Structures are given as structure tokens and as C-alpha cells.
mmCIF file of C-alpha atoms in Angstrom:
data_model
loop_
_atom_site.group_PDB
_atom_site.id
_atom_site.type_symbol
_atom_site.label_atom_id
_atom_site.label_comp_id
_atom_site.label_asym_id
_atom_site.label_seq_id
_atom_site.Cartn_x
_atom_site.Cartn_y
_atom_site.Cartn_z
ATOM 1 C CA MET A 21 -65.651 -18.314 -31.823
ATOM 2 C CA ARG A 22 -64.996 -15.723 -34.497
ATOM 3 C CA ILE A 23 -61.473 -14.244 -34.573
ATOM 4 C CA THR A 24 -61.364 -10.906 -36.329
ATOM 5 C CA GLU A 25 -58.557 -9.891 -38.616
ATOM 6 C CA ASN A 26 -57.602 -6.946 -36.367
ATOM 7 C CA SER A 27 -57.334 -9.226 -33.329
ATOM 8 C CA LEU A 28 -55.119 -11.614 -35.270
ATOM 9 C CA ASN A 29 -52.879 -8.764 -36.381
ATOM 10 C CA ARG A 30 -52.550 -7.366 -32.836
ATOM 11 C CA THR A 31 -51.600 -10.769 -31.486
ATOM 12 C CA TYR A 32 -49.051 -11.254 -34.254
ATOM 13 C CA ILE A 33 -47.465 -7.826 -33.732
ATOM 14 C CA LYS A 34 -47.347 -8.402 -29.961
ATOM 15 C CA ASN A 35 -45.513 -11.723 -30.443
ATOM 16 C CA LEU A 36 -43.238 -10.142 -33.033
ATOM 17 C CA GLN A 37 -42.257 -7.343 -30.630
ATOM 18 C CA ARG A 38 -41.715 -9.784 -27.752
ATOM 19 C CA ASN A 39 -39.456 -12.014 -29.839
ATOM 20 C CA LEU A 40 -37.532 -9.009 -31.119
ATOM 21 C CA SER A 41 -37.133 -7.702 -27.541
ATOM 22 C CA ASP A 42 -35.891 -11.092 -26.337
ATOM 23 C CA LEU A 43 -33.380 -11.298 -29.189
ATOM 24 C CA SER A 44 -32.155 -7.721 -28.648
ATOM 25 C CA SER A 45 -31.787 -8.279 -24.906
ATOM 26 C CA SER A 46 -29.846 -11.483 -25.510
ATOM 27 C CA ASN A 47 -27.575 -9.762 -28.049
ATOM 28 C CA LEU A 48 -26.853 -6.987 -25.521
ATOM 29 C CA LYS A 49 -26.023 -9.539 -22.798
ATOM 30 C CA LEU A 50 -23.593 -11.336 -25.108
ATOM 31 C CA ALA A 51 -21.986 -8.042 -26.157
ATOM 32 C CA SER A 52 -21.630 -6.639 -22.614
ATOM 33 C CA GLY A 53 -21.038 -9.930 -20.793
ATOM 34 C CA ARG A 54 -23.515 -8.835 -18.102
ATOM 35 C CA LYS A 55 -26.720 -10.427 -16.846
ATOM 36 C CA TYR A 56 -28.365 -7.016 -16.745
ATOM 37 C CA ASN A 57 -27.444 -3.562 -17.984
ATOM 38 C CA HIS A 58 -29.951 -1.537 -15.970
ATOM 39 C CA VAL A 59 -30.674 -1.722 -12.245
ATOM 40 C CA SER A 60 -34.393 -2.001 -12.972
ATOM 41 C CA GLU A 61 -33.825 -5.346 -14.710
ATOM 42 C CA ASP A 62 -32.699 -7.070 -11.475
ATOM 43 C CA THR A 63 -32.842 -4.743 -8.476
ATOM 44 C CA GLY A 64 -31.947 -7.409 -5.894
ATOM 45 C CA ASN A 65 -28.735 -8.611 -7.519
ATOM 46 C CA ALA A 66 -27.862 -5.071 -8.605
ATOM 47 C CA ALA A 67 -28.005 -3.856 -4.977
ATOM 48 C CA ARG A 68 -25.815 -6.745 -3.816
ATOM 49 C CA ALA A 69 -23.414 -6.137 -6.727
ATOM 50 C CA PHE A 70 -22.982 -2.481 -5.722
ATOM 51 C CA VAL A 71 -22.027 -3.567 -2.191
ATOM 52 C CA VAL A 72 -19.476 -6.036 -3.580
ATOM 53 C CA ARG A 73 -18.060 -3.378 -5.925
ATOM 54 C CA ASP A 74 -17.611 -1.006 -2.986
ATOM 55 C CA GLN A 75 -15.808 -3.720 -1.012
ATOM 56 C CA ILE A 76 -13.513 -4.449 -3.978
ATOM 57 C CA SER A 77 -12.707 -0.746 -4.348
ATOM 58 C CA LYS A 78 -11.844 -0.422 -0.650
ATOM 59 C CA ASN A 79 -9.765 -3.602 -0.760
ATOM 60 C CA GLU A 80 -7.762 -2.352 -3.727
ATOM 61 C CA GLU A 81 -7.099 0.923 -1.895
ATOM 62 C CA TYR A 82 -5.858 -1.056 1.108
ATOM 63 C CA ILE A 83 -3.645 -3.183 -1.146
ATOM 64 C CA ASN A 84 -2.096 -0.058 -2.707
ATOM 65 C CA THR A 85 -1.558 1.416 0.766
ATOM 66 C CA VAL A 86 0.052 -1.787 2.045
ATOM 67 C CA GLU A 87 2.295 -2.084 -1.032
ATOM 68 C CA SER A 88 3.461 1.508 -0.521
ATOM 69 C CA ALA A 89 4.098 0.788 3.177
ATOM 70 C CA ILE A 90 6.072 -2.350 2.273
ATOM 71 C CA GLY A 91 8.221 -0.293 -0.097
ATOM 72 C CA GLU A 92 8.740 2.327 2.616
ATOM 73 C CA LEU A 93 9.741 -0.236 5.249
ATOM 74 C CA ASN A 94 12.018 -2.084 2.836
ATOM 75 C CA THR A 95 13.797 1.182 2.024
ATOM 76 C CA ALA A 96 14.068 2.082 5.717
ATOM 77 C CA ASP A 97 15.420 -1.389 6.475
ATOM 78 C CA ASP A 98 18.041 -1.029 3.732
ATOM 79 C CA ASN A 99 19.154 2.284 5.223
ATOM 80 C CA ILE A 100 19.341 0.880 8.744
ATOM 81 C CA MET A 101 21.433 -2.014 7.457
ATOM 82 C CA THR A 102 23.704 0.545 5.773
ATOM 83 C CA VAL A 103 24.189 2.270 9.143
ATOM 84 C CA SER A 104 25.014 -1.090 10.716
ATOM 85 C CA SER A 105 27.592 -1.724 7.981
ATOM 86 C CA VAL A 106 29.145 1.716 8.516
ATOM 87 C CA LEU A 107 29.454 0.993 12.236
ATOM 88 C CA LYS A 108 31.470 -2.131 11.487
ATOM 89 C CA THR A 109 33.902 0.080 9.557
ATOM 90 C CA VAL A 110 34.029 2.457 12.532
ATOM 91 C CA TYR A 111 34.964 -0.418 14.857
ATOM 92 C CA GLU A 112 37.683 -1.567 12.478
ATOM 93 C CA ARG A 113 39.212 1.911 12.333
ATOM 94 C CA VAL A 114 39.125 2.369 16.127
ATOM 95 C CA VAL A 115 40.704 -1.064 16.671
ATOM 96 C CA SER A 116 43.355 -0.136 14.109
ATOM 97 C CA ALA A 117 44.017 3.115 15.982
ATOM 98 C CA GLY A 118 44.542 1.210 19.217
ATOM 99 C CA SER A 119 47.139 -1.154 17.774
ATOM 100 C CA GLY A 120 49.938 0.916 19.353
ATOM 101 C CA THR A 121 51.801 1.435 16.083
ATOM 102 C CA LYS A 122 49.990 4.573 14.908
ATOM 103 C CA SER A 123 51.550 8.008 14.953
ATOM 104 C CA GLN A 124 49.506 11.079 15.809
ATOM 105 C CA GLU A 125 49.354 11.848 12.139
ATOM 106 C CA ASP A 126 47.880 8.409 11.526
ATOM 107 C CA LEU A 127 45.372 8.971 14.331
ATOM 108 C CA ASN A 128 44.338 12.277 12.765
ATOM 109 C CA VAL A 129 43.721 10.516 9.461
ATOM 110 C CA ILE A 130 41.559 7.897 11.193
ATOM 111 C CA ALA A 131 39.700 10.652 13.070
ATOM 112 C CA GLU A 132 38.966 12.398 9.796
ATOM 113 C CA GLU A 133 37.719 9.131 8.328
ATOM 114 C CA LEU A 134 35.436 8.653 11.348
ATOM 115 C CA LYS A 135 34.043 12.124 10.764
ATOM 116 C CA GLY A 136 33.193 11.134 7.205
ATOM 117 C CA LEU A 137 31.553 7.901 8.396
ATOM 118 C CA LYS A 138 29.498 9.834 10.966
ATOM 119 C CA ASN A 139 28.291 12.199 8.243
ATOM 120 C CA GLU A 140 27.403 9.197 6.093
ATOM 121 C CA ILE A 141 25.248 7.832 8.932
ATOM 122 C CA ILE A 142 23.480 11.185 9.309
ATOM 123 C CA GLN A 143 22.867 11.411 5.558
ATOM 124 C CA THR A 144 21.524 7.851 5.574
ATOM 125 C CA MET A 145 19.174 8.635 8.457
ATOM 126 C CA ASN A 146 17.921 11.670 6.507
ATOM 127 C CA ALA A 147 16.855 9.421 3.630
ATOM 128 C CA ARG A 148 13.489 9.935 1.948
ATOM 129 C CA TYR A 149 10.866 7.654 0.445
ATOM 130 C CA GLY A 150 8.907 9.725 -2.039
ATOM 131 C CA ASP A 151 8.159 12.985 -0.245
ATOM 132 C CA LYS A 152 8.540 11.475 3.238
ATOM 133 C CA PHE A 153 11.578 11.419 5.520
ATOM 134 C CA LEU A 154 11.917 7.807 6.648
ATOM 135 C CA PHE A 155 13.296 8.416 10.131
ATOM 136 C CA ALA A 156 11.678 11.743 11.062
ATOM 137 C CA GLY A 157 8.788 10.333 13.107
ATOM 138 C CA SER A 158 5.749 12.430 12.231
ATOM 139 C CA ASN A 159 7.833 15.242 10.698
ATOM 140 C CA ASN A 160 7.771 15.448 6.895
ATOM 141 C CA ASP A 161 8.845 19.063 6.419
ATOM 142 C CA GLU A 162 12.624 18.941 6.837
ATOM 143 C CA PRO A 163 15.505 16.496 7.380
ATOM 144 C CA PRO A 164 15.332 15.105 10.929
ATOM 145 C CA PHE A 165 19.071 15.151 11.713
ATOM 146 C CA THR A 166 21.144 18.321 11.562
ATOM 147 C CA VAL A 167 24.573 19.310 12.893
ATOM 148 C CA ASP A 168 25.489 22.827 14.000
ATOM 149 C CA ASP A 169 28.860 24.553 13.638
ATOM 150 C CA THR A 170 30.090 23.114 16.938
ATOM 151 C CA GLY A 171 29.315 19.541 15.847
ATOM 152 C CA LYS A 172 26.263 19.234 18.106
ATOM 153 C CA ILE A 173 23.654 16.851 16.688
ATOM 154 C CA PHE A 174 19.951 17.714 16.600
ATOM 155 C CA PHE A 175 16.854 15.653 15.866
ATOM 156 C CA ASN A 176 13.833 17.657 14.700
ATOM 157 C CA GLY A 177 15.487 20.752 16.133
ATOM 158 C CA VAL A 178 16.254 19.316 19.607
ATOM 159 C CA ALA A 179 19.775 18.397 20.737
ATOM 160 C CA VAL A 180 19.883 14.589 20.984
ATOM 161 C CA ASP A 181 22.192 14.561 24.012
ATOM 162 C CA ASP A 182 19.914 16.889 26.009
ATOM 163 C CA ALA A 183 16.730 14.834 25.680
ATOM 164 C CA LYS A 184 15.449 12.653 28.506
ATOM 165 C CA SER A 185 12.725 10.842 26.536
ATOM 166 C CA THR A 186 11.407 10.638 22.977
ATOM 167 C CA THR A 187 8.573 13.004 23.917
ATOM 168 C CA ASP A 188 11.167 15.784 24.250
ATOM 169 C CA PHE A 189 11.566 15.832 20.473
ATOM 170 C CA ASN A 190 9.254 17.804 18.202
ATOM 171 C CA GLU A 191 7.094 15.932 15.678
ATOM 172 C CA ASN A 192 8.132 12.530 16.983
ATOM 173 C CA LYS A 193 4.698 10.980 17.370
ATOM 174 C CA VAL A 194 3.911 7.444 16.243
ATOM 175 C CA VAL A 195 2.106 7.268 12.891
ATOM 176 C CA TYR A 196 -0.258 4.349 12.340
ATOM 177 C CA LEU A 197 -1.509 2.829 9.100
ATOM 178 C CA ASP A 198 -4.932 1.323 8.442
ATOM 179 C CA ILE A 199 -4.328 -2.044 6.772
ATOM 180 C CA GLY A 200 -7.922 -3.179 6.572
ATOM 181 C CA PHE A 201 -8.787 -4.020 10.170
ATOM 182 C CA GLY A 202 -10.863 -0.886 10.714
ATOM 183 C CA MET A 203 -8.470 1.438 12.528
ATOM 184 C CA SER A 204 -10.085 3.144 15.520
ATOM 185 C CA SER A 205 -9.094 5.793 18.035
ATOM 186 C CA ARG A 206 -9.115 5.854 21.799
ATOM 187 C CA PRO A 207 -8.402 8.531 24.421
ATOM 188 C CA GLY A 208 -4.865 9.743 23.778
ATOM 189 C CA GLY A 209 -4.548 8.588 20.169
ATOM 190 C CA ILE A 210 -4.957 5.616 17.826
ATOM 191 C CA ASN A 211 -5.765 2.152 19.150
ATOM 192 C CA ALA A 212 -2.515 0.312 18.353
ATOM 193 C CA GLN A 213 -4.434 -2.972 18.088
ATOM 194 C CA THR A 214 -6.336 -1.749 15.028
ATOM 195 C CA GLY A 215 -3.500 -0.083 13.089
ATOM 196 C CA LEU A 216 0.103 -0.816 12.204
ATOM 197 C CA LYS A 217 2.934 1.492 13.252
ATOM 198 C CA ILE A 218 4.490 2.801 10.053
ATOM 199 C CA SER A 219 6.722 5.628 11.338
ATOM 200 C CA THR A 220 10.320 5.039 12.426
ATOM 201 C CA SER A 221 12.034 7.456 14.788
ATOM 202 C CA GLY A 222 15.695 8.124 14.100
ATOM 203 C CA VAL A 223 16.465 8.675 17.782
ATOM 204 C CA ASP A 224 14.983 5.285 18.637
ATOM 205 C CA ALA A 225 17.540 3.769 16.279
ATOM 206 C CA LEU A 226 20.567 5.940 17.077
ATOM 207 C CA GLY A 227 19.842 6.710 20.739
ATOM 208 C CA TYR A 228 19.495 9.935 22.737
ATOM 209 C CA GLY A 229 20.361 11.463 26.102
ATOM 210 C CA VAL A 230 23.259 10.437 28.367
ATOM 211 C CA ASP A 231 23.827 7.548 30.764
ATOM 212 C CA ALA A 232 24.468 7.728 34.526
ATOM 213 C CA ASN A 233 28.129 8.567 33.867
ATOM 214 C CA GLY A 234 27.319 11.380 31.465
ATOM 215 C CA GLU A 235 28.291 9.360 28.386
ATOM 216 C CA PRO A 236 26.132 10.146 25.327
ATOM 217 C CA ASN A 237 23.863 7.349 24.132
ATOM 218 C CA ASN A 238 23.601 8.590 20.570
ATOM 219 C CA ILE A 239 25.734 6.667 18.075
ATOM 220 C CA CYS A 240 26.800 9.761 16.131
ATOM 221 C CA SER A 241 27.634 11.650 19.315
ATOM 222 C CA LEU A 242 29.822 8.757 20.428
ATOM 223 C CA ILE A 243 31.623 8.676 17.085
ATOM 224 C CA SER A 244 32.238 12.427 17.470
ATOM 225 C CA LYS A 245 33.710 11.788 20.907
ATOM 226 C CA ILE A 246 35.988 9.042 19.580
ATOM 227 C CA GLU A 247 37.055 11.401 16.810
ATOM 228 C CA GLU A 248 38.047 14.080 19.360
ATOM 229 C CA GLN A 249 39.871 11.532 21.529
ATOM 230 C CA LEU A 250 41.941 10.319 18.594
ATOM 231 C CA ARG A 251 42.846 13.879 17.591
ATOM 232 C CA SER A 252 44.097 14.443 21.156
ATOM 233 C CA GLY A 253 46.010 11.140 21.149
ATOM 234 C CA ASP A 254 43.756 9.479 23.770
ATOM 235 C CA VAL A 255 43.717 6.026 22.217
ATOM 236 C CA GLN A 256 42.724 4.339 25.497
ATOM 237 C CA GLY A 257 39.769 6.689 25.893
ATOM 238 C CA ALA A 258 38.700 6.014 22.313
ATOM 239 C CA GLY A 259 38.716 2.278 23.065
ATOM 240 C CA ASP A 260 36.531 2.782 26.142
ATOM 241 C CA THR A 261 34.091 4.954 24.196
ATOM 242 C CA MET A 262 33.901 2.289 21.513
ATOM 243 C CA LYS A 263 32.656 -0.194 24.140
ATOM 244 C CA HIS A 264 29.835 2.193 24.948
ATOM 245 C CA LEU A 265 29.202 2.603 21.220
ATOM 246 C CA LYS A 266 28.730 -1.156 20.848
ATOM 247 C CA LYS A 267 26.255 -1.102 23.709
ATOM 248 C CA SER A 268 24.336 1.758 22.076
ATOM 249 C CA GLU A 269 24.144 -0.306 18.891
ATOM 250 C CA GLU A 270 21.623 -2.507 20.704
ATOM 251 C CA ASN A 271 19.038 0.186 19.941
ATOM 252 C CA LEU A 272 19.837 -0.202 16.254
ATOM 253 C CA SER A 273 19.487 -3.983 16.452
ATOM 254 C CA ALA A 274 16.141 -3.629 18.240
ATOM 255 C CA CYS A 275 14.985 -1.245 15.508
ATOM 256 C CA ILE A 276 15.993 -3.733 12.807
ATOM 257 C CA ALA A 277 14.083 -6.528 14.582
ATOM 258 C CA GLU A 278 10.978 -4.362 14.984
ATOM 259 C CA MET A 279 11.026 -3.361 11.327
ATOM 260 C CA GLY A 280 11.317 -7.014 10.329
ATOM 261 C CA THR A 281 8.217 -7.789 12.394
ATOM 262 C CA ARG A 282 6.284 -4.960 10.756
ATOM 263 C CA GLN A 283 7.368 -6.145 7.300
ATOM 264 C CA SER A 284 6.045 -9.631 8.067
ATOM 265 C CA ILE A 285 2.725 -8.187 9.230
ATOM 266 C CA LEU A 286 2.426 -6.155 6.042
ATOM 267 C CA ASP A 287 3.261 -9.153 3.853
ATOM 268 C CA ARG A 288 0.538 -11.199 5.572
ATOM 269 C CA ALA A 289 -1.910 -8.297 5.304
ATOM 270 C CA LYS A 290 -1.251 -8.034 1.566
ATOM 271 C CA ASP A 291 -1.789 -11.795 1.110
ATOM 272 C CA ARG A 292 -5.049 -11.578 3.088
ATOM 273 C CA LEU A 293 -6.346 -8.594 1.117
ATOM 274 C CA GLU A 294 -5.463 -10.178 -2.233
ATOM 275 C CA ALA A 295 -7.232 -13.415 -1.227
ATOM 276 C CA GLU A 296 -10.298 -11.394 -0.193
ATOM 277 C CA ASN A 297 -10.212 -9.591 -3.530
ATOM 278 C CA ILE A 298 -10.206 -12.877 -5.426
ATOM 279 C CA ASN A 299 -13.272 -14.029 -3.464
ATOM 280 C CA LEU A 300 -15.034 -10.701 -3.927
ATOM 281 C CA LYS A 301 -14.410 -10.682 -7.682
ATOM 282 C CA SER A 302 -15.723 -14.243 -7.889
ATOM 283 C CA ARG A 303 -18.855 -13.080 -6.074
ATOM 284 C CA GLN A 304 -19.110 -10.145 -8.479
ATOM 285 C CA VAL A 305 -19.014 -12.526 -11.440
ATOM 286 C CA ASP A 306 -21.835 -14.582 -9.895
ATOM 287 C CA LEU A 307 -23.956 -11.459 -9.437
ATOM 288 C CA GLU A 308 -23.222 -9.640 -12.710
ATOM 289 C CA ALA A 309 -21.588 -11.807 -15.369
ATOM 290 C CA VAL A 310 -23.703 -13.713 -17.866
ATOM 291 C CA SER A 311 -23.010 -17.363 -18.689
ATOM 292 C CA LEU A 312 -21.858 -17.125 -22.300
ATOM 293 C CA GLU A 313 -22.604 -20.787 -23.024
ATOM 294 C CA GLU A 314 -26.158 -20.613 -21.668
ATOM 295 C CA GLU A 315 -26.911 -17.237 -23.211
ATOM 296 C CA SER A 316 -25.560 -18.362 -26.609
ATOM 297 C CA ILE A 317 -28.089 -21.186 -26.614
ATOM 298 C CA ASN A 318 -30.870 -18.796 -25.565
ATOM 299 C CA ASN A 319 -29.789 -16.374 -28.280
ATOM 300 C CA LYS A 320 -30.139 -19.030 -30.980
ATOM 301 C CA SER A 321 -33.598 -19.904 -29.645
ATOM 302 C CA TYR A 322 -34.673 -16.255 -29.700
ATOM 303 C CA GLU A 323 -33.268 -15.870 -33.215
ATOM 304 C CA MET A 324 -35.176 -18.951 -34.391
ATOM 305 C CA ALA A 325 -38.402 -17.673 -32.813
ATOM 306 C CA TRP A 326 -37.901 -14.310 -34.503
ATOM 307 C CA MET A 327 -37.352 -15.926 -37.942
ATOM 308 C CA VAL A 328 -40.390 -18.209 -37.523
ATOM 309 C CA THR A 329 -42.532 -15.239 -36.500
ATOM 310 C CA LEU A 330 -41.449 -13.339 -39.606
ATOM 311 C CA GLN A 331 -42.336 -16.313 -41.806
ATOM 312 C CA LEU A 332 -45.776 -16.631 -40.180
ATOM 313 C CA GLY A 333 -46.425 -13.007 -40.949
ATOM 314 C CA SER A 334 -46.626 -13.688 -44.671
ATOM 315 C CA SER A 335 -49.639 -15.945 -44.144
ATOM 316 C CA ILE A 336 -51.365 -13.817 -41.519
ATOM 317 C CA ILE A 337 -51.174 -10.352 -43.119
ATOM 318 C CA PRO A 338 -53.756 -10.116 -45.951
ATOM 319 C CA PRO A 339 -52.520 -9.717 -49.553
ATOM 320 C CA SER A 340 -52.352 -6.166 -50.792
ATOM 321 C CA ILE A 341 -54.137 -4.742 -53.818
ATOM 322 C CA PHE A 342 -50.982 -5.227 -55.812
ATOM 323 C CA ASP A 343 -51.108 -8.996 -55.204
ATOM 324 C CA PHE A 344 -54.684 -9.100 -56.621
ATOM 325 C CA MET A 345 -53.626 -7.127 -59.700
ATOM 326 C CA ARG A 346 -51.086 -9.753 -60.754
#
């Protein structure tokens, strides 16, 4: 069979282009570290890789959200513990006032100190985390606790001693956080099984309303009452009110326990999301990353084929007129 010169040249050029393409593609893979740089090169793996990338992006958003929530709860917990510490000081001062050795002047000094401690509690419960009030429920516009000129205490604009339930307060709804379980709603609000409660109501911690005897349940209101009793010299009454104050502190202890539970849930959620991210990134490597060892070997093979093809060209392409003239 006769092989023409043109046919031989076309075959040579075709092989030359293929070897050059293989070498260029291999060089690009080594430079980018990817198996493919265009979707058209591997549509199946590219489609799966896009799904994995989307999952990684969502997971990282959840991780950032959870980390922010952990910081918020840790700050709220620190503030609640501060309130608990202040209350211990309150008890010490009231016990000191009831020792029987204090003059009215001394009692007035203690009452003034209690007023300062009460204000410290209110300031602590008005603490912020970023642009959010920690103990305002669903209210982020203004400090939750305020005191009028008569000393009456308000939460989100409603007098704490007048309320009968937490629903009496404005902007005191529960706020839930999606931590990666697919938060869903149901009639009446969010399904609590699919989201984590992130809001903390100040009146849940400090109390509200009055008991059957008309005694206020709010910690700050009780401190105000003790303050008034000491200024009037009613040491016995201050001691009785302190007993009710200790009972009201149970709300604070329950709040501390609940926050600890939520912190544990968030810590576990963060661990779970980070573990998922590790697995997803491993899957991403399998779908997208090139094996440098294997591709380096292929690259050397393509380079060798390219060099051999160039050398063959000198014997396939006919000599030019200049070669005959020598």
C-alpha cells in the first residue's frame, strides 16, 4: 500500500498536536492541583463537586452562627453569674443590718448600698452582645429594664410587678436558632424540636408579678422593698423580705441551669458540624483534586512522547531546497 507524503505529514501533525495537548493538560493539572478545570472535561464529577461545595458553604455558615451563639450565651452566662454574686453581697448586707447593733444612720448607709447593688443588677441585665440586648427577649431596640422616677421597674415598657405572665410583656417572644437540623415552623411559631432557643428573657431570670400575699417576685423589686424597710428602721421586715428574695432567686438558678444546657447543645452542634465539614472536604478532594504523584509520572510520559515526536519530525518532513544547496 502506497503512503503519500501528505498523508504522512497529516498523521505526524495530528500526533504532534495530541501529544502537545496531553502535555499542556497535564501541566495545567499540576499547576492548579485539580483533576479538571472546565465542567465539560468531567460533567459527572463536576456536578457532584458543586453539590459538595454547596454543602460545605452551608456548613461553614452554620458553624459561624453556632460560634456566635456560643459567644452570646457565654456572655449572658457571665452576666447572670455576676447577678448571682451581687445577690450574695445583698444577703450579707441585710444580715449585717439585722445584727441588732446598727444605728439608723448605719441602716441608711446599708440601704444606700443596696440601692447601688440593685442598679448594678439592672445595668448587668441590660448588657449587650454586639448590637443585641442579651436579656430583652425579642426586643433589640432599647434596654429591656428601666426605672421611673418613683423607683418602679419596667421590662420592655411594662411594669414587672403588674404582669401576670410573660406574655404580658412586649417583645418577649422566644427566638430560635437554626443549628443545622433544618428548622421548621408549625402553627403558632417555630417547631422547638428543630431549632435551639437562643433568646433569654430578663423577667424569667429576675421574676415578675406578685405572690398570693402581694409580695413582689422580682428580685430588684424585693431589693427596693428591703431598702425602704431599712430606711424606716424595719429590720425585722427586711429580714422577712430577704427570705422571699432567696426564694425568688430560684428563677435565677433555673435560668443558669437552662443556659448551661443550651451551651452544651451548641458545643455538640459545633463538634458535629466541624466533623461533617472534614468529611465533606475529604469528599471534595476525591472529586476535584489531582493526585500529584500520579500526574507527575503522567507528565513525564507526555513530555517524553512530545520530545520523541519532535525528533521523528526531522526524518519525516522532507529536506528543504536549502538542504540540497549545501
